PDB file of C-alpha atoms in Angstrom:
ATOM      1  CA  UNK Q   1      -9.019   8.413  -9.774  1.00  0.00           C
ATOM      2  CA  UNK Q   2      -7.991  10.068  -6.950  1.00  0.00           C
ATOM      3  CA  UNK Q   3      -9.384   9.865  -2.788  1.00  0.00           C
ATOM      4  CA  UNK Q   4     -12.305  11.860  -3.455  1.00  0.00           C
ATOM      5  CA  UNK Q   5     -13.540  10.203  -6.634  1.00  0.00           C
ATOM      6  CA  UNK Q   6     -12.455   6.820  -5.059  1.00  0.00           C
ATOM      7  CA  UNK Q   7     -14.827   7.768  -1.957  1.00  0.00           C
ATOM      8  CA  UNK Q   8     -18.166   8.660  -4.346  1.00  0.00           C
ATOM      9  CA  UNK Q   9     -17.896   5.502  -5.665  1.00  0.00           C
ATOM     10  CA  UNK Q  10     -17.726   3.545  -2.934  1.00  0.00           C
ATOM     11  CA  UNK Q  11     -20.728   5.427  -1.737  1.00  0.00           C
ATOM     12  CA  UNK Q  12     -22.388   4.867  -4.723  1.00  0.00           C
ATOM     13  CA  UNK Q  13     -22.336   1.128  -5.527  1.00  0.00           C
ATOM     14  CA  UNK Q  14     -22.521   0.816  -1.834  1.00  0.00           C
ATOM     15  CA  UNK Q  15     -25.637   2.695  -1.075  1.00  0.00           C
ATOM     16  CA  UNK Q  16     -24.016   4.801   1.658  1.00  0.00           C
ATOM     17  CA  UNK Q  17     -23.260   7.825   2.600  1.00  0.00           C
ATOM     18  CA  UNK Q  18     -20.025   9.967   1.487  1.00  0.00           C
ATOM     19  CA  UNK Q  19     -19.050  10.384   4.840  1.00  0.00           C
ATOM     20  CA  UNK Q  20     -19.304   6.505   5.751  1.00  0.00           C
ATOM     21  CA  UNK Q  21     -17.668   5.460   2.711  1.00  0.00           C
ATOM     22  CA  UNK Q  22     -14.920   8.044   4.094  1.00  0.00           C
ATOM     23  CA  UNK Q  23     -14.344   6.486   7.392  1.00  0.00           C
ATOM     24  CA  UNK Q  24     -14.562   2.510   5.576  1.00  0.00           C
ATOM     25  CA  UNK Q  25     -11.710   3.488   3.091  1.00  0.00           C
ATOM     26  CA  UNK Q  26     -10.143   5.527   6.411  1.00  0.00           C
ATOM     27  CA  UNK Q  27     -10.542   2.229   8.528  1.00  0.00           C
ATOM     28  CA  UNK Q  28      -9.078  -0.057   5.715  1.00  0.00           C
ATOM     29  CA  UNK Q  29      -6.301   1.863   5.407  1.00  0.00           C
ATOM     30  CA  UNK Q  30      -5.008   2.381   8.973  1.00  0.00           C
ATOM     31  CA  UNK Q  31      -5.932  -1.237   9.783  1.00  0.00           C
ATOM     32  CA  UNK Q  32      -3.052  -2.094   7.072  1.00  0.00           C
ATOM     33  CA  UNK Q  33      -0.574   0.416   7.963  1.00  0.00           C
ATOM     34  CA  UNK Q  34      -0.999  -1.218  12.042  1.00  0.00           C
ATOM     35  CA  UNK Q  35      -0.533  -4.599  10.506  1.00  0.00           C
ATOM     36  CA  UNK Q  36       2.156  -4.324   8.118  1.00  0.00           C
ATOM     37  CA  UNK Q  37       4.295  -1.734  10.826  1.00  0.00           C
ATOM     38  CA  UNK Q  38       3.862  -5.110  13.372  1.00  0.00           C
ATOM     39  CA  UNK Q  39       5.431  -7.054  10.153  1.00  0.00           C
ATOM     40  CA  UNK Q  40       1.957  -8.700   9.197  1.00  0.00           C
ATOM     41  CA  UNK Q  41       0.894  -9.596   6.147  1.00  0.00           C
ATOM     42  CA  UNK Q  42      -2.333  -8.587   5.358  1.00  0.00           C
ATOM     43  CA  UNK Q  43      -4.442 -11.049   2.272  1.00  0.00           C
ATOM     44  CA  UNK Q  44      -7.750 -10.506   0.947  1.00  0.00           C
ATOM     45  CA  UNK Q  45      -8.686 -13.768  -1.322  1.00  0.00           C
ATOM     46  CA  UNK Q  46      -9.186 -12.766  -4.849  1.00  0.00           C
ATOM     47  CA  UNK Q  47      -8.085  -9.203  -4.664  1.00  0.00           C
ATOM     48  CA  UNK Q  48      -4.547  -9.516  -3.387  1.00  0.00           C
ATOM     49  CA  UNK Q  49      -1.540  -9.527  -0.214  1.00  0.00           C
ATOM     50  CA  UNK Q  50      -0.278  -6.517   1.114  1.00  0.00           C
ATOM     51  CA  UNK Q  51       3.138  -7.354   3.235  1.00  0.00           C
ATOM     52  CA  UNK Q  52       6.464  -5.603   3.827  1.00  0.00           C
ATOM     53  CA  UNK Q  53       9.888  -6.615   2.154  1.00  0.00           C
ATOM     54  CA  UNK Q  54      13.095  -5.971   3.638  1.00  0.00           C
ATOM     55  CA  UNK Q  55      15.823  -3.949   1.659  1.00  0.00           C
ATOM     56  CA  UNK Q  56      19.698  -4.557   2.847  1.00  0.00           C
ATOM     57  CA  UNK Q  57      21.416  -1.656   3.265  1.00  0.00           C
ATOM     58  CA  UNK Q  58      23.834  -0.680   0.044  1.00  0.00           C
ATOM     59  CA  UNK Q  59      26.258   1.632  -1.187  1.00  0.00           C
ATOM     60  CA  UNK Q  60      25.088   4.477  -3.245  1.00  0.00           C
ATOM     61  CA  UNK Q  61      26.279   7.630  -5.688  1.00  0.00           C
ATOM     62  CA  UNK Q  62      25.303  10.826  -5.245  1.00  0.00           C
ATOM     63  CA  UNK Q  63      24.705  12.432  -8.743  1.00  0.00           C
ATOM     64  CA  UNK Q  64      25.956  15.975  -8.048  1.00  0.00           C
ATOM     65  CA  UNK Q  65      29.522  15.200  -6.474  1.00  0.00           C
ATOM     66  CA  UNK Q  66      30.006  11.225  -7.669  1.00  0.00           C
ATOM     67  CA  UNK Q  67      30.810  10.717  -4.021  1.00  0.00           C
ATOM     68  CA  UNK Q  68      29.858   6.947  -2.550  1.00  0.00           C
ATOM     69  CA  UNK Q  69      27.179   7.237  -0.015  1.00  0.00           C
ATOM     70  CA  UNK Q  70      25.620   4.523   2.159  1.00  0.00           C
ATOM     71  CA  UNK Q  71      21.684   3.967   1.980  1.00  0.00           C
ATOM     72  CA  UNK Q  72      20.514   2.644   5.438  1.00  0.00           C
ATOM     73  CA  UNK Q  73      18.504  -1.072   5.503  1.00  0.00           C
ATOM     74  CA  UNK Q  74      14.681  -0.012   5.495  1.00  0.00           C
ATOM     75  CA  UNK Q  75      11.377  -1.984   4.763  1.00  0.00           C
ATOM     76  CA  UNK Q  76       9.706  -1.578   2.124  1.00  0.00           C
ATOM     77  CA  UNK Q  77       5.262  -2.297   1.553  1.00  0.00           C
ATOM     78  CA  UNK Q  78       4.506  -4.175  -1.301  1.00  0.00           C
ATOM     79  CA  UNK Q  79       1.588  -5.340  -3.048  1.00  0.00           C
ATOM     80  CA  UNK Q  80       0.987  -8.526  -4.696  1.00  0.00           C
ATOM     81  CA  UNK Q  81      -2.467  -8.634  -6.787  1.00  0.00           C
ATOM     82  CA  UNK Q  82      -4.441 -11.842  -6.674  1.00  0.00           C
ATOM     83  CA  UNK Q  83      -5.067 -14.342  -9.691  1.00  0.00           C
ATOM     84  CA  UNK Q  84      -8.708 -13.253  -9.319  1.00  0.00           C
ATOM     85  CA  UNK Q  85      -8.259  -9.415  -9.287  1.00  0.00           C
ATOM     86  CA  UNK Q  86      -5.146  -9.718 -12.270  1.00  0.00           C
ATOM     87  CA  UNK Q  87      -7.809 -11.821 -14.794  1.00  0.00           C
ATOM     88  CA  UNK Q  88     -10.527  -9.190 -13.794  1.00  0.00           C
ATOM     89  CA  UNK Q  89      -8.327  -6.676 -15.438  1.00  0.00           C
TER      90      UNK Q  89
END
């Protein structure tokens, strides 16, 4: 399922408009992106936690010349899927 198809179906079992089922899934997303940039972590009961993990920096290879690069710390978003949400599946 990609955006599009993800969009009609909100709208559907919503009862709403493409267009507002657009800017919802828009809204959703950009509210997490703000909160997990400000190192928030975002739960929804029953569905799941969306939060940010922090990756030390380490020593690489590159493939092509076998020469030892470094890889820079960086964070990392994660999702964890609720009890609720796993035993719906």
């Amino acid at each position: 399922m990609n955006k599009s198809e993800l969009v009609a179906a909100m709208a559907e079992k919503a009862g709403i408009a493409k267009k507002d089922a657009e800017k919802a899934l828009a809204a959703f997303i950009e509210t997490i992106e703000v909160e997990l940039k400000n190192d928030n972590k975002v739960s929804l009961v029953g569905f799941g936690t969306f939060e940010t993990r922090k990756r030390a920096a380490r020593t690489g290879i590159n493939p092509q010349t076998k020469a030892k690069i470094t890889i820079a710390a960086s964070k990392a978003p994660v999702f964890k899927a609720g009890k609720a949400f796993k035993d719906a599946i």
